[in-house]
């Protein structure tokens, strides 16, 4: 009988660290024949689409019920504590994986005594767990692992540096300012992330590039494929990963924190260009190092076997562990306390909009279409209205927005929407700003005065920080689309010019044009005489 595993992550929405790790681990356990369930609090596109392809069961940890699993593989203390303490989920064995030495969400859980094995993604992260009081015997190192497809597809680029990919959601200014310097040297650069093309990084994408600038998990991807990788981002970094620095860089999970090294844009460009041939010659070393240290299938098999074949161990955690856990968890809870979300309608009776003259409705954090009916009875003399769909950044899909008048007539307000959006496509409105506002322009005078109700139906696709990331990605996509349209217009104009040139050549070389040359000459002479 197939074993059942629950894999958890606080959120599954973007192509970033823990979320990609969850996707890779899900695929690995599916390949091993497990029945895989994935638990999370937040589940959105673009990552949702990748999980939908796998046809795994999703468990919403906000509403889940108790059940038993053979194994739990958990990221983030919030998910494991919710499962074990709040929901009552049980498991034969539990693995908790911490993916950062400093992010508060990566704190050990309060349910630490039930954990059979702690995994740390670097020596730096392991040291943090030890300092907090976790028993060293309970901890193993699991560096960002690489799935088999990155080992089977290798780079087929030649030895010259022509194309570079930047993979990052937080590109530092010194890297951004390097781009024109590289372009001037004939090197093509493409950005993958929220400031460029936001998509899942696969072997087929990376194989198109001679080198990659990145940190974290993508470094291991490149090593597995034998692609030279320049490790530099928001923490600075060592630059090119080489035989001499790979061990130290790996101890810090290729985050760039292994050095306090920051360079100017000129120095980065010069280092990339001048040292490329040297690091390119070491690609066989990269692949072998990655195979020995980062193979996902091999490492998962080792750790699952370790917890499955051993009896329940009683670890000797330090007495201060739970005090340190509470301190670290409190940082996360203080920074991420749930904001009271609401939609607010402002009424203007001639003196402008104010909080005193407004109506609020609470907004639920879910994917369902929500309906709000703002009662306008007794609000005579209204001159205008302003609807704030949320008191935070959001991407909202408006299904209905209408005024109901005293005689029952319904006025569709959607055609009159004027909003502070960064983008708008169909019924989706992208509000990057934390104070989204919808006004109504071009409406007949007096229409608000006869209204008794405003009906607003909408689905909140993305909220808060999640919405900001989605908006940034949409802005980049809109920009790329506009550039594409302009390039097509230029191409069309150039074609028109070429057609006209061809037509003129055809006229100038035609028999009729040549036969009428004397007449044109006579006409010019006569114009001179009669001036």
Short mmCIF file of C-alpha atoms in Angstrom, two decimals:
data_model
loop_
_atom_site.label_atom_id
_atom_site.label_comp_id
_atom_site.label_asym_id
_atom_site.label_seq_id
_atom_site.Cartn_x
_atom_site.Cartn_y
_atom_site.Cartn_z
CA UNK A 1 0.00 0.00 0.00
CA UNK A 2 1.33 3.42 -0.98
CA UNK A 3 2.46 5.65 1.86
CA UNK A 4 0.82 9.03 2.41
CA UNK A 5 2.87 12.20 2.95
CA UNK A 6 1.84 15.76 3.86
CA UNK A 7 4.20 18.47 2.57
CA UNK A 8 3.57 21.95 4.01
CA UNK A 9 4.61 25.52 3.25
CA UNK A 10 3.12 28.75 4.63
CA UNK A 11 2.27 30.05 1.14
CA UNK A 12 2.37 28.69 -2.40
CA UNK A 13 2.03 31.52 -4.91
CA UNK A 14 5.33 32.63 -6.48
CA UNK A 15 8.50 31.24 -8.02
CA UNK A 16 10.72 31.77 -4.99
CA UNK A 17 12.75 29.87 -2.35
CA UNK A 18 10.58 27.70 -0.11
CA UNK A 19 7.79 27.51 -2.68
CA UNK A 20 10.05 26.04 -5.37
CA UNK A 21 11.52 23.69 -2.76
CA UNK A 22 7.99 22.49 -1.97
CA UNK A 23 7.26 21.93 -5.66
CA UNK A 24 10.48 19.95 -6.19
CA UNK A 25 9.94 17.81 -3.09
CA UNK A 26 6.35 17.14 -4.16
CA UNK A 27 7.54 15.89 -7.55
CA UNK A 28 10.20 13.71 -5.91
CA UNK A 29 7.77 11.94 -3.58
CA UNK A 30 5.31 11.44 -6.43
CA UNK A 31 8.13 9.78 -8.38
CA UNK A 32 8.76 7.53 -5.37
CA UNK A 33 5.14 6.36 -5.44
CA UNK A 34 3.78 8.27 -2.44
CA UNK A 35 0.24 9.64 -2.14
CA UNK A 36 1.12 13.32 -1.81
CA UNK A 37 -0.94 16.02 -0.08
CA UNK A 38 0.20 19.64 0.05
CA UNK A 39 -0.86 21.90 2.92
CA UNK A 40 -0.74 25.70 2.90
CA UNK A 41 -2.56 28.82 4.08
CA UNK A 42 -2.31 30.71 0.77
CA UNK A 43 -2.49 29.15 -2.70
CA UNK A 44 -2.42 31.35 -5.82
CA UNK A 45 -1.10 31.56 -9.36
CA UNK A 46 1.39 31.55 -10.90
CA UNK A 47 2.63 28.62 -8.76
CA UNK A 48 -0.86 27.13 -8.38
CA UNK A 49 -0.80 26.21 -12.06
CA UNK A 50 2.33 24.11 -11.56
CA UNK A 51 0.74 22.15 -8.70
CA UNK A 52 -2.48 21.71 -10.68
CA UNK A 53 -0.43 19.91 -13.35
CA UNK A 54 0.66 17.35 -10.75
CA UNK A 55 -2.91 16.53 -9.70
CA UNK A 56 -2.01 16.42 -6.00
CA UNK A 57 -4.49 16.98 -3.20
CA UNK A 58 -4.41 20.48 -1.70
CA UNK A 59 -5.16 20.94 2.00
CA UNK A 60 -6.22 24.43 3.08
CA UNK A 61 -4.71 24.73 6.56
CA UNK A 62 -7.24 27.44 7.42
CA UNK A 63 -10.09 24.89 7.35
CA UNK A 64 -8.43 21.44 7.43
CA UNK A 65 -9.60 18.50 9.54
CA UNK A 66 -7.61 15.95 11.53
CA UNK A 67 -6.20 12.92 9.69
CA UNK A 68 -3.18 10.63 9.83
CA UNK A 69 -0.12 10.53 7.56
CA UNK A 70 2.87 8.23 7.32
CA UNK A 71 5.17 11.25 7.02
CA UNK A 72 5.00 15.03 7.38
CA UNK A 73 7.67 17.15 5.65
CA UNK A 74 7.14 20.69 6.92
CA UNK A 75 8.50 24.10 6.02
CA UNK A 76 7.68 27.03 8.36
CA UNK A 77 6.72 26.76 12.02
CA UNK A 78 3.24 28.15 11.32
CA UNK A 79 2.25 25.14 9.24
CA UNK A 80 3.54 22.43 11.57
CA UNK A 81 2.19 23.99 14.76
CA UNK A 82 -1.19 24.50 13.09
CA UNK A 83 -1.28 20.89 11.89
CA UNK A 84 -0.21 19.28 15.17
CA UNK A 85 -1.63 21.67 17.80
CA UNK A 86 -4.68 23.34 16.23
CA UNK A 87 -5.98 20.78 13.72
CA UNK A 88 -4.91 17.53 15.37
CA UNK A 89 -3.16 16.01 12.36
CA UNK A 90 -0.87 13.09 13.28
CA UNK A 91 1.99 11.29 11.57
CA UNK A 92 4.30 8.33 12.15
CA UNK A 93 7.36 10.47 11.37
CA UNK A 94 7.91 14.22 11.09
CA UNK A 95 10.67 16.13 9.30
CA UNK A 96 11.00 19.90 9.79
CA UNK A 97 13.12 21.76 7.23
CA UNK A 98 14.48 25.23 8.07
CA UNK A 99 15.50 27.25 5.02
CA UNK A 100 17.08 30.37 6.54
CA UNK A 101 19.23 31.33 9.53
CA UNK A 102 17.55 34.72 10.01
CA UNK A 103 13.98 34.68 8.61
CA UNK A 104 11.60 34.46 11.59
CA UNK A 105 9.19 32.20 9.68
CA UNK A 106 11.96 29.56 9.61
CA UNK A 107 11.98 29.26 13.42
CA UNK A 108 11.60 25.76 14.89
CA UNK A 109 8.00 24.99 15.88
CA UNK A 110 6.59 24.90 19.41
CA UNK A 111 5.87 21.23 18.66
CA UNK A 112 9.62 20.56 18.47
CA UNK A 113 9.41 17.46 20.71
CA UNK A 114 7.38 15.68 18.01
CA UNK A 115 9.96 16.33 15.27
CA UNK A 116 12.04 13.27 14.33
CA UNK A 117 14.54 15.13 12.16
CA UNK A 118 15.50 18.75 11.61
CA UNK A 119 16.95 19.71 8.23
CA UNK A 120 19.01 22.88 7.74
CA UNK A 121 19.77 24.21 4.28
CA UNK A 122 23.28 25.36 5.23
CA UNK A 123 25.86 25.24 8.00
CA UNK A 124 24.84 28.82 8.79
CA UNK A 125 21.23 27.71 9.35
CA UNK A 126 22.36 24.70 11.41
CA UNK A 127 24.44 26.99 13.64
CA UNK A 128 21.35 29.14 14.26
CA UNK A 129 19.33 26.06 15.29
CA UNK A 130 22.14 24.98 17.60
CA UNK A 131 22.38 28.45 19.15
CA UNK A 132 18.63 28.38 19.80
CA UNK A 133 19.02 25.09 21.67
CA UNK A 134 18.09 22.32 19.22
CA UNK A 135 20.00 19.10 19.94
CA UNK A 136 22.78 18.73 17.34
CA UNK A 137 21.99 15.02 17.00
CA UNK A 138 18.58 15.97 15.59
CA UNK A 139 19.97 18.13 12.74
CA UNK A 140 21.16 17.16 9.27
CA UNK A 141 22.24 19.42 6.41
CA UNK A 142 20.03 19.46 3.32
CA UNK A 143 21.42 22.11 0.95
CA UNK A 144 19.04 23.41 -1.70
CA UNK A 145 18.68 20.15 -3.63
CA UNK A 146 18.51 19.81 -7.41
CA UNK A 147 16.05 17.55 -9.22
CA UNK A 148 17.30 15.01 -11.74
CA UNK A 149 16.21 16.98 -14.81
CA UNK A 150 18.92 19.60 -14.14
CA UNK A 151 21.58 16.88 -14.23
CA UNK A 152 20.30 15.22 -17.41
CA UNK A 153 20.19 18.41 -19.51
CA UNK A 154 23.57 20.13 -19.71
CA UNK A 155 24.62 23.42 -21.25
CA UNK A 156 25.49 23.19 -24.94
CA UNK A 157 26.74 26.75 -25.33
CA UNK A 158 30.17 27.47 -26.81
CA UNK A 159 33.05 29.12 -24.92
CA UNK A 160 32.23 32.75 -25.76
CA UNK A 161 30.17 35.02 -23.48
CA UNK A 162 27.18 36.18 -25.53
CA UNK A 163 24.07 35.69 -23.34
CA UNK A 164 23.60 36.17 -19.58
CA UNK A 165 20.49 35.48 -17.49
CA UNK A 166 19.81 37.35 -14.25
CA UNK A 167 17.54 35.32 -11.94
CA UNK A 168 16.37 37.40 -8.98
CA UNK A 169 13.35 38.98 -7.29
CA UNK A 170 15.56 41.59 -5.58
CA UNK A 171 18.20 42.87 -8.03
CA UNK A 172 20.61 45.36 -6.38
CA UNK A 173 21.29 48.67 -8.10
CA UNK A 174 24.93 47.81 -8.88
CA UNK A 175 23.77 44.81 -10.93
CA UNK A 176 21.07 46.86 -12.71
CA UNK A 177 23.65 49.49 -13.63
CA UNK A 178 25.89 46.76 -15.05
CA UNK A 179 23.38 45.96 -17.79
CA UNK A 180 24.23 48.83 -20.19
CA UNK A 181 27.94 48.15 -19.67
CA UNK A 182 27.45 44.53 -20.74
CA UNK A 183 25.22 45.56 -23.66
CA UNK A 184 27.97 47.88 -24.89
CA UNK A 185 30.26 44.84 -25.04
CA UNK A 186 27.73 43.00 -27.22
CA UNK A 187 26.44 40.79 -24.40
CA UNK A 188 22.69 40.12 -24.30
CA UNK A 189 21.16 40.13 -20.80
CA UNK A 190 17.70 38.91 -19.79
CA UNK A 191 16.07 39.25 -16.36
CA UNK A 192 13.91 36.52 -14.83
CA UNK A 193 11.91 37.58 -11.75
CA UNK A 194 9.39 40.22 -10.73
CA UNK A 195 11.35 42.90 -12.64
CA UNK A 196 11.53 40.84 -15.81
CA UNK A 197 9.93 37.62 -17.05
CA UNK A 198 8.28 35.98 -14.05
CA UNK A 199 8.27 32.26 -14.70
CA UNK A 200 9.45 28.94 -13.32
CA UNK A 201 13.16 28.41 -14.02
CA UNK A 202 13.71 25.11 -15.84
CA UNK A 203 16.72 23.39 -17.44
CA UNK A 204 15.39 24.33 -20.89
CA UNK A 205 15.54 28.02 -19.96
CA UNK A 206 19.03 27.94 -18.44
CA UNK A 207 20.56 25.96 -21.30
CA UNK A 208 20.08 28.99 -23.56
CA UNK A 209 22.59 31.08 -21.55
CA UNK A 210 26.38 31.16 -21.29
CA UNK A 211 26.30 32.40 -17.68
CA UNK A 212 23.85 33.28 -14.91
CA UNK A 213 23.87 36.03 -12.25
CA UNK A 214 21.89 34.87 -9.21
CA UNK A 215 21.94 33.60 -5.61
CA UNK A 216 20.42 30.69 -3.69
CA UNK A 217 18.74 27.74 -5.35
CA UNK A 218 19.47 28.81 -8.93
CA UNK A 219 23.21 28.61 -8.20
CA UNK A 220 22.82 24.87 -7.58
CA UNK A 221 20.78 24.56 -10.78
CA UNK A 222 23.63 26.11 -12.75
CA UNK A 223 26.29 23.97 -11.09
CA UNK A 224 24.34 20.82 -11.95
CA UNK A 225 24.16 21.89 -15.60
CA UNK A 226 27.78 23.03 -15.80
CA UNK A 227 26.84 26.69 -16.37
CA UNK A 228 29.20 29.38 -14.98
CA UNK A 229 27.37 31.26 -12.24
CA UNK A 230 28.11 34.71 -10.81
CA UNK A 231 26.89 34.76 -7.18
CA UNK A 232 25.91 38.35 -6.35
CA UNK A 233 22.67 39.98 -5.19
CA UNK A 234 21.23 42.04 -2.33
CA UNK A 235 23.92 40.83 0.12
CA UNK A 236 26.76 41.39 -2.33
CA UNK A 237 28.65 38.19 -3.02
CA UNK A 238 31.84 36.37 -4.04
CA UNK A 239 31.21 36.79 -7.77
CA UNK A 240 32.12 33.85 -9.98
CA UNK A 241 31.75 30.52 -8.17
CA UNK A 242 35.11 28.73 -8.52
CA UNK A 243 36.96 25.76 -7.09
CA UNK A 244 38.54 28.05 -4.50
CA UNK A 245 35.36 29.63 -3.08
CA UNK A 246 32.61 27.05 -3.70
CA UNK A 247 32.91 25.38 -0.28
CA UNK A 248 32.61 28.60 1.72
CA UNK A 249 29.85 29.96 -0.51
CA UNK A 250 27.89 26.72 -0.08
CA UNK A 251 28.11 26.98 3.72
CA UNK A 252 26.08 30.19 3.39
CA UNK A 253 23.69 28.57 0.91
CA UNK A 254 25.08 30.68 -1.96
CA UNK A 255 23.29 33.70 -0.48
CA UNK A 256 26.27 36.02 -1.02
CA UNK A 257 26.65 36.43 2.75
CA UNK A 258 29.90 34.43 2.72
CA UNK A 259 31.72 37.70 2.05
CA UNK A 260 31.19 41.35 2.90
CA UNK A 261 32.06 42.12 -0.68
CA UNK A 262 30.27 44.79 -2.66
CA UNK A 263 31.52 46.05 -6.00
CA UNK A 264 30.80 48.97 -8.28
CA UNK A 265 28.96 48.32 -11.54
CA UNK A 266 32.17 48.88 -13.52
CA UNK A 267 34.06 46.35 -11.39
CA UNK A 268 31.27 43.78 -11.74
CA UNK A 269 31.18 44.16 -15.53
CA UNK A 270 34.97 43.88 -15.80
CA UNK A 271 35.08 40.83 -13.52
CA UNK A 272 32.31 39.08 -15.44
CA UNK A 273 33.98 39.63 -18.80
CA UNK A 274 37.63 39.11 -17.86
CA UNK A 275 37.21 35.94 -15.76
CA UNK A 276 34.55 34.14 -17.79
CA UNK A 277 36.91 31.94 -19.81
CA UNK A 278 38.60 30.70 -16.61
CA UNK A 279 35.38 29.65 -14.87
CA UNK A 280 33.94 28.26 -18.08
CA UNK A 281 36.80 25.76 -18.21
CA UNK A 282 35.74 24.39 -14.77
CA UNK A 283 32.23 23.27 -15.77
CA UNK A 284 33.00 19.54 -15.33
CA UNK A 285 34.04 20.28 -11.75
CA UNK A 286 30.75 22.14 -11.13
CA UNK A 287 28.69 19.18 -12.31
CA UNK A 288 30.56 16.66 -10.21
CA UNK A 289 30.37 18.86 -7.10
CA UNK A 290 26.62 19.29 -7.58
CA UNK A 291 26.06 15.56 -8.14
CA UNK A 292 27.88 14.71 -4.92
CA UNK A 293 26.19 17.37 -2.79
CA UNK A 294 22.83 18.46 -4.25
CA UNK A 295 21.07 15.47 -5.83
CA UNK A 296 17.47 15.71 -4.60
CA UNK A 297 16.59 12.06 -5.22
CA UNK A 298 19.68 10.79 -3.37
CA UNK A 299 19.33 13.15 -0.38
CA UNK A 300 15.60 12.58 0.07
CA UNK A 301 16.15 8.81 0.02
CA UNK A 302 18.85 9.13 2.70
CA UNK A 303 16.79 11.23 5.10
CA UNK A 304 13.52 9.34 4.63
CA UNK A 305 15.37 6.10 5.26
CA UNK A 306 16.97 7.63 8.36
CA UNK A 307 13.65 8.50 10.01
CA UNK A 308 11.76 5.46 8.73
CA UNK A 309 14.14 2.78 9.97
CA UNK A 310 14.98 4.26 13.36
CA UNK A 311 12.94 4.16 16.54
CA UNK A 312 11.54 7.35 18.01
CA UNK A 313 14.46 9.28 19.51
CA UNK A 314 14.35 11.41 22.63
CA UNK A 315 16.56 14.41 21.96
CA UNK A 316 18.25 16.53 24.63
CA UNK A 317 17.25 20.02 23.55
CA UNK A 318 18.60 22.86 25.70
CA UNK A 319 16.31 24.30 28.38
CA UNK A 320 16.33 27.74 26.73
CA UNK A 321 15.06 26.36 23.40
CA UNK A 322 11.39 27.23 23.89
CA UNK A 323 12.18 30.71 25.17
CA UNK A 324 14.28 31.29 22.03
CA UNK A 325 11.56 29.82 19.83
CA UNK A 326 8.99 32.21 21.30
CA UNK A 327 11.31 35.18 20.76
CA UNK A 328 11.92 34.28 17.11
CA UNK A 329 8.30 33.44 16.38
CA UNK A 330 7.14 36.70 17.99
CA UNK A 331 9.14 38.64 15.38
CA UNK A 332 7.15 36.94 12.63
CA UNK A 333 3.83 37.38 14.39
CA UNK A 334 4.48 41.07 15.09
CA UNK A 335 5.49 41.71 11.48
CA UNK A 336 2.63 39.74 9.98
CA UNK A 337 -0.30 40.32 12.32
CA UNK A 338 -3.47 40.03 10.31
CA UNK A 339 -4.67 43.41 9.10
CA UNK A 340 -8.38 44.04 9.44
CA UNK A 341 -9.37 44.19 5.79
CA UNK A 342 -12.40 46.10 4.61
CA UNK A 343 -14.04 47.71 1.58
CA UNK A 344 -15.13 51.32 2.10
CA UNK A 345 -17.56 53.57 0.26
CA UNK A 346 -17.08 57.34 0.65
CA UNK A 347 -19.99 59.77 0.08
CA UNK A 348 -19.54 63.39 -0.95
CA UNK A 349 -22.38 65.82 -0.23
CA UNK A 350 -20.46 68.81 -1.55
CA UNK A 351 -17.76 69.06 1.11
CA UNK A 352 -15.43 66.34 -0.17
CA UNK A 353 -14.81 62.80 1.08
CA UNK A 354 -14.25 62.02 4.77
CA UNK A 355 -14.05 59.03 7.09
CA UNK A 356 -17.10 60.32 8.98
CA UNK A 357 -19.22 60.08 5.84
CA UNK A 358 -18.36 56.56 4.73
CA UNK A 359 -19.58 52.95 4.99
CA UNK A 360 -17.38 49.89 5.63
CA UNK A 361 -17.77 46.16 5.08
CA UNK A 362 -15.22 43.54 6.23
CA UNK A 363 -13.41 41.60 3.48
CA UNK A 364 -12.62 37.89 3.88
CA UNK A 365 -9.23 36.57 2.79
CA UNK A 366 -10.38 33.87 0.37
CA UNK A 367 -10.85 33.21 -3.34
CA UNK A 368 -14.67 33.42 -3.33
CA UNK A 369 -16.68 36.19 -4.97
CA UNK A 370 -17.84 38.50 -2.18
CA UNK A 371 -20.93 40.72 -2.32
CA UNK A 372 -21.35 44.05 -0.55
CA UNK A 373 -24.54 46.12 -0.50
CA UNK A 374 -23.98 49.69 0.67
CA UNK A 375 -27.25 51.19 1.94
CA UNK A 376 -27.69 54.75 0.66
CA UNK A 377 -31.19 55.38 2.01
CA UNK A 378 -31.43 58.68 3.85
CA UNK A 379 -28.23 59.94 2.22
CA UNK A 380 -29.94 62.65 0.19
CA UNK A 381 -27.93 65.25 -1.68
CA UNK A 382 -25.00 63.04 -2.71
CA UNK A 383 -22.81 64.67 -5.35
CA UNK A 384 -20.34 61.84 -5.94
CA UNK A 385 -19.04 58.53 -4.60
CA UNK A 386 -15.63 56.93 -4.17
CA UNK A 387 -15.18 53.21 -3.59
CA UNK A 388 -12.01 51.89 -1.97
CA UNK A 389 -12.19 48.17 -2.76
CA UNK A 390 -9.68 47.37 0.01
CA UNK A 391 -7.56 49.14 2.61
CA UNK A 392 -4.40 47.57 1.17
CA UNK A 393 -2.80 46.73 -2.18
CA UNK A 394 -4.88 44.25 -4.15
CA UNK A 395 -5.69 42.64 -7.46
CA UNK A 396 -9.46 42.55 -7.64
CA UNK A 397 -11.76 41.03 -10.25
CA UNK A 398 -14.96 43.08 -10.37
CA UNK A 399 -17.99 40.97 -11.26
CA UNK A 400 -20.59 43.67 -10.61
CA UNK A 401 -20.64 47.33 -9.60
CA UNK A 402 -24.02 49.02 -9.83
CA UNK A 403 -26.22 51.80 -8.41
CA UNK A 404 -29.81 50.89 -7.58
CA UNK A 405 -32.13 53.89 -7.83
CA UNK A 406 -35.44 54.62 -6.08
CA UNK A 407 -37.48 53.49 -9.09
CA UNK A 408 -35.58 50.17 -9.22
CA UNK A 409 -33.48 51.14 -12.23
CA UNK A 410 -29.98 49.67 -12.06
CA UNK A 411 -27.04 51.72 -13.38
CA UNK A 412 -23.96 49.73 -14.36
CA UNK A 413 -20.97 51.69 -12.99
CA UNK A 414 -18.20 49.60 -14.55
CA UNK A 415 -18.04 51.68 -17.79
CA UNK A 416 -17.53 54.81 -15.67
CA UNK A 417 -14.68 53.50 -13.51
CA UNK A 418 -11.64 55.77 -13.12
CA UNK A 419 -9.11 54.25 -10.72
CA UNK A 420 -5.53 54.61 -9.48
CA UNK A 421 -4.57 51.24 -10.97
CA UNK A 422 -1.17 50.33 -12.35
CA UNK A 423 -2.83 48.00 -14.85
CA UNK A 424 -6.29 46.94 -15.99
CA UNK A 425 -7.22 43.89 -18.07
CA UNK A 426 -10.86 42.92 -18.50
CA UNK A 427 -12.46 42.67 -15.10
CA UNK A 428 -9.09 42.52 -13.29
CA UNK A 429 -7.88 45.76 -11.68
CA UNK A 430 -4.30 45.89 -10.39
CA UNK A 431 -3.83 48.25 -7.43
CA UNK A 432 -0.14 48.44 -6.52
CA UNK A 433 -0.76 51.34 -4.11
CA UNK A 434 -1.81 50.57 -0.52
CA UNK A 435 -4.80 52.94 -0.85
CA UNK A 436 -6.77 51.73 -3.92
CA UNK A 437 -9.49 54.12 -5.05
CA UNK A 438 -12.27 53.94 -7.63
CA UNK A 439 -14.02 57.10 -8.88
CA UNK A 440 -16.85 57.39 -11.38
CA UNK A 441 -16.27 59.77 -14.30
CA UNK A 442 -18.67 61.02 -16.98
CA UNK A 443 -21.93 60.17 -15.23
CA UNK A 444 -25.08 62.23 -15.58
CA UNK A 445 -25.54 64.96 -13.01
CA UNK A 446 -27.96 64.03 -10.24
CA UNK A 447 -27.77 60.25 -10.70
CA UNK A 448 -26.25 59.74 -7.25
CA UNK A 449 -29.01 61.73 -5.51
CA UNK A 450 -31.73 59.24 -6.50
CA UNK A 451 -29.76 56.15 -5.47
CA UNK A 452 -30.74 53.88 -2.58
CA UNK A 453 -28.06 51.19 -2.81
CA UNK A 454 -24.64 50.43 -4.29
CA UNK A 455 -23.92 46.78 -5.05
CA UNK A 456 -20.32 45.60 -5.32
CA UNK A 457 -19.39 42.00 -6.20
CA UNK A 458 -15.72 41.10 -6.50
CA UNK A 459 -13.09 38.41 -6.05
CA UNK A 460 -9.87 39.40 -4.31
CA UNK A 461 -7.30 37.45 -6.32
CA UNK A 462 -4.27 38.90 -4.51
CA UNK A 463 -3.90 40.97 -1.34
CA UNK A 464 -1.15 42.96 0.40
CA UNK A 465 2.48 41.96 -0.37
CA UNK A 466 1.27 39.21 -2.67
CA UNK A 467 -0.60 41.83 -4.71
CA UNK A 468 2.45 44.11 -4.89
CA UNK A 469 4.53 41.29 -6.42
CA UNK A 470 1.78 40.42 -8.90
CA UNK A 471 1.39 44.09 -9.85
CA UNK A 472 5.12 44.47 -10.43
CA UNK A 473 5.04 41.44 -12.70
CA UNK A 474 2.01 42.80 -14.56
CA UNK A 475 3.71 46.18 -15.06
CA UNK A 476 6.69 44.37 -16.62
CA UNK A 477 4.40 42.31 -18.86
CA UNK A 478 2.50 45.42 -19.96
CA UNK A 479 5.79 47.15 -20.74
CA UNK A 480 6.99 44.21 -22.81
CA UNK A 481 3.67 44.15 -24.67
CA UNK A 482 3.86 47.88 -25.45
CA UNK A 483 7.44 47.49 -26.66
CA UNK A 484 6.33 44.61 -28.86
CA UNK A 485 3.47 46.67 -30.31
CA UNK A 486 5.77 49.64 -30.99
CA UNK A 487 8.36 47.38 -32.62
CA UNK A 488 5.63 45.93 -34.84
CA UNK A 489 4.46 49.45 -35.78
CA UNK A 490 8.05 50.41 -36.67
CA UNK A 491 8.39 47.27 -38.75
CA UNK A 492 5.11 48.07 -40.56
CA UNK A 493 6.23 51.67 -41.25
CA UNK A 494 9.59 50.45 -42.56
CA UNK A 495 7.77 48.03 -44.83
CA UNK A 496 5.56 50.87 -46.10
CA UNK A 497 8.69 52.93 -46.84
CA UNK A 498 10.24 50.02 -48.72
CA UNK A 499 7.04 49.55 -50.72
CA UNK A 500 6.99 53.25 -51.64
CA UNK A 501 10.65 53.09 -52.69
CA UNK A 502 9.88 50.10 -54.88
CA UNK A 503 6.91 51.94 -56.37
CA UNK A 504 9.04 55.04 -57.09
CA UNK A 505 11.76 52.94 -58.73
CA UNK A 506 9.08 51.27 -60.82
CA UNK A 507 7.76 54.69 -61.93
CA UNK A 508 11.20 56.13 -62.68
CA UNK A 509 12.20 53.14 -64.79
CA UNK A 510 8.86 52.83 -66.62
CA UNK A 511 8.56 53.45 -70.38
CA UNK A 512 5.89 56.14 -69.93
CA UNK A 513 8.07 58.08 -67.48
CA UNK A 514 10.95 58.07 -69.95
CA UNK A 515 8.69 59.11 -72.89
CA UNK A 516 7.34 62.11 -70.98
CA UNK A 517 10.81 63.37 -69.95
CA UNK A 518 10.91 66.05 -72.77
CA UNK A 519 7.53 67.38 -71.66
CA UNK A 520 8.70 67.70 -68.05
CA UNK A 521 11.82 69.51 -69.25
CA UNK A 522 9.71 71.91 -71.36
CA UNK A 523 7.40 72.57 -68.39
CA UNK A 524 10.35 73.53 -66.18
CA UNK A 525 11.67 75.92 -68.86
CA UNK A 526 8.30 77.61 -69.29
CA UNK A 527 7.96 78.09 -65.50
CA UNK A 528 11.30 79.92 -65.49
CA UNK A 529 10.25 82.19 -68.39
CA UNK A 530 6.90 83.21 -66.88
CA UNK A 531 8.05 83.77 -63.29
#
